[in-house]
Short mmCIF file of C-alpha atoms in Angstrom, two decimals:
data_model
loop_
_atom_site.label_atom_id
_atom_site.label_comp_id
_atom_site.label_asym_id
_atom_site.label_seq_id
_atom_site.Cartn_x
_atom_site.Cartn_y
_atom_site.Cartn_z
CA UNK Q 1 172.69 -163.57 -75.74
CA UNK Q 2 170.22 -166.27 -76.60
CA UNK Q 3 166.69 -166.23 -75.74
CA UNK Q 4 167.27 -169.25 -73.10
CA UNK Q 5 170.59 -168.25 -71.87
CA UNK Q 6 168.25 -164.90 -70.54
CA UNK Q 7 165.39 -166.70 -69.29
CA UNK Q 8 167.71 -169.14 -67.29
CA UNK Q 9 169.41 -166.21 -65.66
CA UNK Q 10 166.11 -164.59 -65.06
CA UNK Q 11 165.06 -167.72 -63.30
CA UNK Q 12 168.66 -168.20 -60.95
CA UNK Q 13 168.11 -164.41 -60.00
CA UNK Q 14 164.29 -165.37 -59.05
CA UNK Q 15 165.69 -168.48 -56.86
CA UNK Q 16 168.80 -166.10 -55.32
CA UNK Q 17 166.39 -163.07 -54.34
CA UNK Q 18 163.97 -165.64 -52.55
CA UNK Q 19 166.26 -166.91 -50.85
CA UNK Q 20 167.22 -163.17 -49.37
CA UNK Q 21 163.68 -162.98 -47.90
CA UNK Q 22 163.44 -165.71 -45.65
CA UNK Q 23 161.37 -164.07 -43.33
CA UNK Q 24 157.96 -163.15 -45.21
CA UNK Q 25 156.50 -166.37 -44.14
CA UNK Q 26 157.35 -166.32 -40.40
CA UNK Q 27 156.01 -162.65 -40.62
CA UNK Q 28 152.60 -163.66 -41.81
CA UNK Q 29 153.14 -166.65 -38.81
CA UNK Q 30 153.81 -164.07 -36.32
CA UNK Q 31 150.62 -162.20 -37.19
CA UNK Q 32 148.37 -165.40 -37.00
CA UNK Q 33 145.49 -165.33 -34.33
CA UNK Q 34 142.13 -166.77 -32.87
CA UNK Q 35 138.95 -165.07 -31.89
CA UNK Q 36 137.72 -167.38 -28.51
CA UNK Q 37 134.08 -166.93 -28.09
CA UNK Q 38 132.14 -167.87 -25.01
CA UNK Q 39 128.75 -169.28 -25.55
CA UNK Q 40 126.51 -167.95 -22.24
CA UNK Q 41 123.65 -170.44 -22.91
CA UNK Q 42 125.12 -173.77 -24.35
CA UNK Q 43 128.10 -173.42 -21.68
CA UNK Q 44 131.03 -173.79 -23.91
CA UNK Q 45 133.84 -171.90 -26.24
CA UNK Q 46 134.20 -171.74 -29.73
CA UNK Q 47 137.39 -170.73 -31.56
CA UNK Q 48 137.46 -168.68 -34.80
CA UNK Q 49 140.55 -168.95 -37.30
CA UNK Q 50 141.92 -165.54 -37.89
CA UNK Q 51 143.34 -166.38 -41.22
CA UNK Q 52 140.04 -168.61 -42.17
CA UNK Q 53 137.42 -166.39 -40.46
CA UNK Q 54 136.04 -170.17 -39.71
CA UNK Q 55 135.09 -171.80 -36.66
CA UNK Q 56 137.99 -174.53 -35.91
CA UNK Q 57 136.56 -175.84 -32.47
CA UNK Q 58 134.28 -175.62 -29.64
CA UNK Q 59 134.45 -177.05 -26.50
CA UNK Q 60 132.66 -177.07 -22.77
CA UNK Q 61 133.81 -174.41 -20.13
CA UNK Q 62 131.22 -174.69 -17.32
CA UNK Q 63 127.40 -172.78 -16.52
CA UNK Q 64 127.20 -169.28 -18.19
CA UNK Q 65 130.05 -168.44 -19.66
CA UNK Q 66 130.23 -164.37 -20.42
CA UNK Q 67 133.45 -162.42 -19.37
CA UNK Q 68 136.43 -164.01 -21.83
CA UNK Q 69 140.47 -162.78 -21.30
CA UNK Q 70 143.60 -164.10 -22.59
CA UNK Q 71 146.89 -164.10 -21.05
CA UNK Q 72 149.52 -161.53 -21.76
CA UNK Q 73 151.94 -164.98 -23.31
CA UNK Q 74 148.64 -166.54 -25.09
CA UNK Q 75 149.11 -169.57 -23.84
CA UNK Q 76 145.73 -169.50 -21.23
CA UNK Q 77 142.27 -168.06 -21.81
CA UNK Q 78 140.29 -167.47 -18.75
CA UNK Q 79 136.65 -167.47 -19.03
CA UNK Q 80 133.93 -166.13 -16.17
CA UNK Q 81 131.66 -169.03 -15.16
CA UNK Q 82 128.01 -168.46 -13.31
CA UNK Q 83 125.60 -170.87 -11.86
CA UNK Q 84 123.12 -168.05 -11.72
CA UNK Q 85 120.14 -168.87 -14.33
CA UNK Q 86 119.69 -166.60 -17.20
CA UNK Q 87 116.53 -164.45 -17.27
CA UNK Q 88 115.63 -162.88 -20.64
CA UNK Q 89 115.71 -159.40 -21.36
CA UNK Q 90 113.26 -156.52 -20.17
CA UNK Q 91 110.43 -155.28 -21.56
CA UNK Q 92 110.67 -151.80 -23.28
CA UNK Q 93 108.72 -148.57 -23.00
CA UNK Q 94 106.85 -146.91 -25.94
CA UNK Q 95 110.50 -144.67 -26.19
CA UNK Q 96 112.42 -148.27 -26.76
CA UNK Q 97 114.04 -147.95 -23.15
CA UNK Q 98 114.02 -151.13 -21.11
CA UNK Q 99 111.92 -151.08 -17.92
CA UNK Q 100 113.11 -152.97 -15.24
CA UNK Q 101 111.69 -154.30 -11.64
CA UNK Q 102 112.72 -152.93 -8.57
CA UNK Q 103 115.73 -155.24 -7.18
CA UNK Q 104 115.96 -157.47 -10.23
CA UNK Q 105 118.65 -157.64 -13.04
CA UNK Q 106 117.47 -158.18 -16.83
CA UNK Q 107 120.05 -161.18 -17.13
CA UNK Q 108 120.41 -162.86 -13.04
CA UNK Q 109 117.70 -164.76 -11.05
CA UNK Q 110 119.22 -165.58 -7.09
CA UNK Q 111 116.46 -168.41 -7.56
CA UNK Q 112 118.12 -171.68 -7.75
CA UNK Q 113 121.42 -170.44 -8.19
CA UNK Q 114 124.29 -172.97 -8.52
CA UNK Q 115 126.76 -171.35 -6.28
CA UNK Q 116 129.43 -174.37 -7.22
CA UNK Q 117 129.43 -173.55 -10.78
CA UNK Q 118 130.52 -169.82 -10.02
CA UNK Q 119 134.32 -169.17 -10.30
CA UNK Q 120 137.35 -168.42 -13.68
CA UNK Q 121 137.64 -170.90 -15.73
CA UNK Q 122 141.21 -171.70 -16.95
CA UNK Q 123 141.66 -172.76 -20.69
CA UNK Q 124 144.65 -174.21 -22.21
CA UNK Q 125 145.41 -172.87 -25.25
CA UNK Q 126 147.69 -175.75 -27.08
CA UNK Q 127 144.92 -178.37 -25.93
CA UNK Q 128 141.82 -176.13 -26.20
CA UNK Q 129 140.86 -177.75 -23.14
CA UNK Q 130 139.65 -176.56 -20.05
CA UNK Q 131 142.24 -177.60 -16.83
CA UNK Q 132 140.95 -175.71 -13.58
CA UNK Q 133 138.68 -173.17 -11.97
CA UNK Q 134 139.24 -170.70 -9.83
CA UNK Q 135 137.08 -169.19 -6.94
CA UNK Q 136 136.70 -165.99 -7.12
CA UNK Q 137 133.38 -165.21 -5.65
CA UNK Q 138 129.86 -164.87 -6.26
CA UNK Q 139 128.76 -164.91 -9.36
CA UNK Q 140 131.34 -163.15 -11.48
CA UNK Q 141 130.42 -161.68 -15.02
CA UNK Q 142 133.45 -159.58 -16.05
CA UNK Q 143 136.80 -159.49 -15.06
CA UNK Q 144 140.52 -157.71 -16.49
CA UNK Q 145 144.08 -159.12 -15.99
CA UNK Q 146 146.78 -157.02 -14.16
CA UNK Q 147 149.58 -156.38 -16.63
CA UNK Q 148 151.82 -159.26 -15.71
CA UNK Q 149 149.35 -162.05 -15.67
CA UNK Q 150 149.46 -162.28 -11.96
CA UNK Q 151 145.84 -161.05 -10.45
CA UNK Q 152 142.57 -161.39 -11.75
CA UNK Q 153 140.22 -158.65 -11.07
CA UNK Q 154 136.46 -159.98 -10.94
CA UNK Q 155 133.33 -157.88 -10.62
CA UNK Q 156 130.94 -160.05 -8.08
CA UNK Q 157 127.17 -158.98 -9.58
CA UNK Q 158 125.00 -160.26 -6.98
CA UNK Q 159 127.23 -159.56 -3.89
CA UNK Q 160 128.22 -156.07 -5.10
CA UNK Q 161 131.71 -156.52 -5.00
CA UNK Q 162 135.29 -156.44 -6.79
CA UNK Q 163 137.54 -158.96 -6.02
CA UNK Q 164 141.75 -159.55 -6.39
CA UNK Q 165 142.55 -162.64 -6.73
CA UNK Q 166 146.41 -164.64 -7.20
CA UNK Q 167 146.11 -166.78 -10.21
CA UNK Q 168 148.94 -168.48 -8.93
CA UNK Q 169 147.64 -169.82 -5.64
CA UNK Q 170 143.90 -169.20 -6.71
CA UNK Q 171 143.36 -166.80 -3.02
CA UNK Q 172 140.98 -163.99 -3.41
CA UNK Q 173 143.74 -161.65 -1.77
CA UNK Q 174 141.16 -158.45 -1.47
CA UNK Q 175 137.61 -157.79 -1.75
CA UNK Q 176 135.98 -153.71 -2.02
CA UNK Q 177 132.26 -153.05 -1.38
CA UNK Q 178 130.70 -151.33 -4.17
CA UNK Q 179 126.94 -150.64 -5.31
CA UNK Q 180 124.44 -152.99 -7.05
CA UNK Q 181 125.62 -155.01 -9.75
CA UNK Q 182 128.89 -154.58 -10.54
CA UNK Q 183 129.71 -155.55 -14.36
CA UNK Q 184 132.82 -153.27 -16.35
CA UNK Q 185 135.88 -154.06 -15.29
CA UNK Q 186 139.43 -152.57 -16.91
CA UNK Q 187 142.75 -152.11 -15.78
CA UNK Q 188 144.28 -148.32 -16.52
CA UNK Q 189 147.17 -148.22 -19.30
CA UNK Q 190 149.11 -147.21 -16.85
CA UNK Q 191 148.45 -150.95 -14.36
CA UNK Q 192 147.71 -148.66 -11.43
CA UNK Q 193 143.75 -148.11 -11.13
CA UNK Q 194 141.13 -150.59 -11.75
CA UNK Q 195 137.93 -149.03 -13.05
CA UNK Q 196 134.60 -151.06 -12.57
CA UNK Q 197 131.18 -149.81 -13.52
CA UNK Q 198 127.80 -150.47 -11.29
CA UNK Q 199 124.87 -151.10 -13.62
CA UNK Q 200 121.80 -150.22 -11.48
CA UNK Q 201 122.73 -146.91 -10.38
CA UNK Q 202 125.12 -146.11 -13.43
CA UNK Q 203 127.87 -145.78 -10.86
CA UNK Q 204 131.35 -145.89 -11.97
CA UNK Q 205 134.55 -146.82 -9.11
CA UNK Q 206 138.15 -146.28 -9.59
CA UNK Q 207 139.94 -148.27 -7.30
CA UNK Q 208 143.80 -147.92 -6.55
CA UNK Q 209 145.30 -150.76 -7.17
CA UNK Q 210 148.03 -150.71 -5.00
CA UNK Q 211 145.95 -150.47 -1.98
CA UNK Q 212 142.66 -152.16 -3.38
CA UNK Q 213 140.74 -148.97 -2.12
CA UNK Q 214 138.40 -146.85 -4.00
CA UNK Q 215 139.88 -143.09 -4.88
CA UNK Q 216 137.28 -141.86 -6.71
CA UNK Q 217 133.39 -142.76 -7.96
CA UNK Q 218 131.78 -141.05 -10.92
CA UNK Q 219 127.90 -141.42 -11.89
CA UNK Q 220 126.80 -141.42 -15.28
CA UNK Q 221 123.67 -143.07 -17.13
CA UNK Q 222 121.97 -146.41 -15.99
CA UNK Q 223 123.30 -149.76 -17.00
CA UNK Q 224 127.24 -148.80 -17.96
CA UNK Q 225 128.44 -152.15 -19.36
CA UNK Q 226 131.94 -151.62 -20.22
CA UNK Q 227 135.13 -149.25 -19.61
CA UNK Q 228 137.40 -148.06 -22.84
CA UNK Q 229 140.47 -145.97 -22.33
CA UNK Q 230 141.93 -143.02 -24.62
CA UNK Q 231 144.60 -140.63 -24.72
CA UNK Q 232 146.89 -143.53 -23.40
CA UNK Q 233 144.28 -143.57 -20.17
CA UNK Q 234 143.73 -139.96 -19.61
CA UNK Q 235 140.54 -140.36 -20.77
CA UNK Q 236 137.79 -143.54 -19.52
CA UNK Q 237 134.57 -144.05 -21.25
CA UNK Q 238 131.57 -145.37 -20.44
CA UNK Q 239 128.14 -146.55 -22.26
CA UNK Q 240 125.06 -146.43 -20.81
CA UNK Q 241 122.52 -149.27 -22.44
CA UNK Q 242 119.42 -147.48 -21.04
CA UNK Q 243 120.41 -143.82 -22.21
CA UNK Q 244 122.36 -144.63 -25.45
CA UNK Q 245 124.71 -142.44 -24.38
CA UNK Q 246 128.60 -141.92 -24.19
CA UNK Q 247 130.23 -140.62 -20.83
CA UNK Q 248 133.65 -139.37 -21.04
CA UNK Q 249 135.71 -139.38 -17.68
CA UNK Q 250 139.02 -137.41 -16.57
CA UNK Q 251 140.75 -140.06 -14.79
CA UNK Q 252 143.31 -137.65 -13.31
CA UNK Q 253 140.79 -135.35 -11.64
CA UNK Q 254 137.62 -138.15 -11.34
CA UNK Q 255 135.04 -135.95 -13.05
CA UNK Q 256 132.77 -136.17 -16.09
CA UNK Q 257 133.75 -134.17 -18.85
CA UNK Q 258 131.41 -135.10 -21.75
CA UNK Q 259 128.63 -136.51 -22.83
CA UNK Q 260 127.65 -137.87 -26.31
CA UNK Q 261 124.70 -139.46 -27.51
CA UNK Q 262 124.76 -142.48 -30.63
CA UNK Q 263 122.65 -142.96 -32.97
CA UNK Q 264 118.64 -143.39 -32.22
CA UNK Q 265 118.07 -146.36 -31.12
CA UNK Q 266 121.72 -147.51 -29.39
CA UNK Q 267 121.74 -149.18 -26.91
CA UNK Q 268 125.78 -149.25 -26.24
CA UNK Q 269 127.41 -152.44 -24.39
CA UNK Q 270 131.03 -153.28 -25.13
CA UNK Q 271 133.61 -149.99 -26.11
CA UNK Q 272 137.10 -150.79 -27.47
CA UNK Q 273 139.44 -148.21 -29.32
CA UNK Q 274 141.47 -148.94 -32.14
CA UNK Q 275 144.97 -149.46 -31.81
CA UNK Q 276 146.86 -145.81 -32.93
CA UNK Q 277 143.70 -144.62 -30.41
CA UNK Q 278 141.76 -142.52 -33.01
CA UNK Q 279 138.39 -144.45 -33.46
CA UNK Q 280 136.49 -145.75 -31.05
CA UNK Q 281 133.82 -148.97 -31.59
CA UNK Q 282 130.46 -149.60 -30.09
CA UNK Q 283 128.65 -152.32 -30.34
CA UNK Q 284 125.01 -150.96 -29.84
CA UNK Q 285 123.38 -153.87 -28.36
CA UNK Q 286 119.46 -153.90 -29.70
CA UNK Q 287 120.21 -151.37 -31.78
CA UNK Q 288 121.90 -154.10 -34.04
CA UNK Q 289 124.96 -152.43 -35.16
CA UNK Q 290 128.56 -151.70 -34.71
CA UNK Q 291 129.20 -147.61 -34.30
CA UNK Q 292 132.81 -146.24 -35.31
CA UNK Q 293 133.23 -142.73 -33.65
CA UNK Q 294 136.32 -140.26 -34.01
CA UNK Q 295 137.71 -140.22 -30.68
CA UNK Q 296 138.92 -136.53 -30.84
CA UNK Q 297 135.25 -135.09 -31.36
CA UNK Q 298 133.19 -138.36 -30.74
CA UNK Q 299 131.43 -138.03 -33.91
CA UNK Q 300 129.81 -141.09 -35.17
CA UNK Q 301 131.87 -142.25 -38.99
CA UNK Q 302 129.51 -144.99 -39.54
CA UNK Q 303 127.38 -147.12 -37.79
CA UNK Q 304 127.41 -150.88 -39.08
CA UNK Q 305 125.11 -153.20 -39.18
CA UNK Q 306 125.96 -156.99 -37.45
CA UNK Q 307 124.17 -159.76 -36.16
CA UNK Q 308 121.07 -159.73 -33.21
CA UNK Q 309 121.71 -157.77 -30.08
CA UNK Q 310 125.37 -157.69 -30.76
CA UNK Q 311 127.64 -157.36 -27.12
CA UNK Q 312 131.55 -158.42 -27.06
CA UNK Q 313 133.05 -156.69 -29.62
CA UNK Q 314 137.16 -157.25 -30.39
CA UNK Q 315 139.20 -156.17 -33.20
CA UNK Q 316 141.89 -158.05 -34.88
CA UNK Q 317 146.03 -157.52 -33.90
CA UNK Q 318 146.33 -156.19 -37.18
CA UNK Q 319 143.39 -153.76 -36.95
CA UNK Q 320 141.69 -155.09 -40.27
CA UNK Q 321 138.30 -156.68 -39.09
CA UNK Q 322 136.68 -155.89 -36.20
CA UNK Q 323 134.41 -159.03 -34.61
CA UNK Q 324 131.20 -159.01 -32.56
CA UNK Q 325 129.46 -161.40 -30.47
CA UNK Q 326 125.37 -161.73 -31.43
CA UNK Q 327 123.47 -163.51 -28.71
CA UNK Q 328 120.09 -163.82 -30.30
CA UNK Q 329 121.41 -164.62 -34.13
CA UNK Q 330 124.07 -167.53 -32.13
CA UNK Q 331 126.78 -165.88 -34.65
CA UNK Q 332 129.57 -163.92 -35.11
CA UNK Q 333 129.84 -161.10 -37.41
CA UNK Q 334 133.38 -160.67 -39.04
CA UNK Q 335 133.45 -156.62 -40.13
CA UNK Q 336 135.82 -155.03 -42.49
CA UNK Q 337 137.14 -151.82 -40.77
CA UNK Q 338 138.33 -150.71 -44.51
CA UNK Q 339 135.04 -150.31 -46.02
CA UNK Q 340 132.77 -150.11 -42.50
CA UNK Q 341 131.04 -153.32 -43.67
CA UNK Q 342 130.04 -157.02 -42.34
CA UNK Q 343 131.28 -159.71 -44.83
CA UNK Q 344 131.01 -162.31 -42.78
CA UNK Q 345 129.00 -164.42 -40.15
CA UNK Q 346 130.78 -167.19 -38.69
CA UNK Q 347 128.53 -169.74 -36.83
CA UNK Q 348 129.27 -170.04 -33.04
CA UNK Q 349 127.30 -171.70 -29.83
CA UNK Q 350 124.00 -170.50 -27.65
CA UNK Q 351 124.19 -166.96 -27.36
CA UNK Q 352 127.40 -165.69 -27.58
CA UNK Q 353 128.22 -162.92 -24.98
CA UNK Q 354 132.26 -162.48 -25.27
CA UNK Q 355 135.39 -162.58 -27.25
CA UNK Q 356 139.07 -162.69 -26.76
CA UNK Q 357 142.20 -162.48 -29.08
CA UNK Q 358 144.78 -165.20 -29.34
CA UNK Q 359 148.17 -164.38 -31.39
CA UNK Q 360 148.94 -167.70 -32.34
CA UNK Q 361 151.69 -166.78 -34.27
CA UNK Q 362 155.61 -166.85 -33.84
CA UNK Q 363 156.89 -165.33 -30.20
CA UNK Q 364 160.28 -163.25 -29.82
#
């Protein structure tokens, strides 16, 4: 056979065989997403390109915009808005702990707060535009989603509070007392307890959330930020910012079971656990880094270094970079989860405090 009788047949088998795999480029579509950042200071949202790893928008939200959740469809973001002014942070001891004043948060000031600005914002995702707000009391920092979409579930900082609210009709349909300065809030694995953590007294509620009532409190260090879940929510754990430590709960029998301390220096803020549930990430707030810890013996793999004071921390639907939110340094650090390492900063607004994940790709 000639020379150009074999190339042309190599060339129609080429053409036939791509034509067999229709589908790689609606599976790289279907794994498309955006990191949503909120901007506390300069009261807006800026959206990261997954694919990019470049900023592709920003756009106003409201006053103090920190806790940041997408829907379960993708198609809303909701964003925690706060017309209580921003105070900067506390001073620290000669041991690097922050001291703070009796009755009075590092971030909140009840002087000249803007009670009108304080509700959920509601983002569209296909205009990028924000279309409502909802009240859901005082002040709210942090919030979760129930697993349908339904309910909101709002910590209310300066009221001491959790609120459930219809997203639907926008009615806050229960409210639980709680101690000072409620932050943390998750949703178990499971949809049936709400978890929400108490910064001043490093307090830690679970509340049923069938009944709205609280079943169980666990204390651990001062200032727990956040709530992570492992073992598929047999297992909730906690950072405290002012010890550095790790506090690992039994949610079935409401007790502390461990304790482990990060690196010198940590001060821990936002947990989240990889997808297969064997690592665990910490951002470390001033200590200025990222920590990836086994969650089997909670031994710290690496501890990465990011932008300023980072805080929100997400990781990618495909598990490849892990993203966190630097409030000082007005960036966002893009970190390889491969090789432990930062290889990017994208640029975002005034201090941003929180980040959310997007699929944008193909749904079923």
């Amino acid at each position: 056979m000639s020379e150009a009788k074999q190339t042309s047949k190599r060339m129609l088998f080429a053409i036939a065989l791509a034509a067999l795999l229709p589908m790689s480029a609606p599976a790289r579509a279907a794994d498309s997403y955006q990191i949503y950042v909120s901007n506390e200071r300069s009261g807006d949202v800026t959206v990261i390109d997954g694919a990019s790893l470049k900023a592709v928008a920003t756009f106003p939200v409201g006053k103090r915009p920190r806790g940041i959740h997408a829907s379960p469809d993708g198609k809303t973001v909701y964003v925690a808005l706060s017309g209580t002014p921003i105070e900067g942070p506390p001073e620290l001891d000669a041991q690097g702990n922050p001291v703070f004043k009796r009755d009075k948060d590092d971030d909140d000031d009840d002087v000249d707060a803007d009670k009108t600005a304080d509700g959920v914002g509601v983002v569209d995702v296909a205009t990028r535009k924000l279309v409502k707000k909802i009240a859901v009391g005082s002040d709210p920092e942090e919030f979760d989603l129930s697993q349908d979409g339904r309910r909101l579930y709002v910590s209310n900082e300066d009221v001491k509070t959790a609120s459930a609210v219809d997203v639907a009709n926008g009615k806050v349909e229960s409210i639980v007392p709680l101690t000072q300065e409620p932050e943390g809030v998750a949703v178990s694995p499971d949809g049936k307890t709400l978890v929400v953590t108490c910064e001043t007294g490093g307090d830690v509620f679970f509340i049923d959330l069938a009944t709205f009532k609280v079943k169980g409190h666990v204390k651990v260090g001062p200032r727990p930020r956040s709530v992570a879940f492992l073992e598929g929510g047999k297992l909730a754990v906690v950072p405290s910012e002012s010890a550095g430590n790790l506090y690992v709960i039994d949610t079935a029998q409401l007790e502390l079971v461990k304790t482990f301390a990060l690196p010198k220096g940590s001060r821990p803020m936002r947990l989240r656990a990889s997808a297969d549930g064997s690592k665990l990430y910490a951002s470390t707030g001033r200590g200025g880094t990222v920590a990836v810890i086994d969650a089997k013996s909670f031994a710290v793999l690496a501890n990465i270094a990011v932008g300023k004071r980072p805080w929100g921390i997400v990781l990618s639907p495909d598990g490849k970079y892990l993203f966190s939110a630097n409030g000082p340094s007005n960036d966002v650090s893009v970190v390889d989860l491969a090789s432990n390492r930062e290889i990017a900063k994208v640029k975002a607004g005034d201090s941003p405090w929180g980040l959310a994940v997007v699929k944008t790709g193909a749904k079923d």
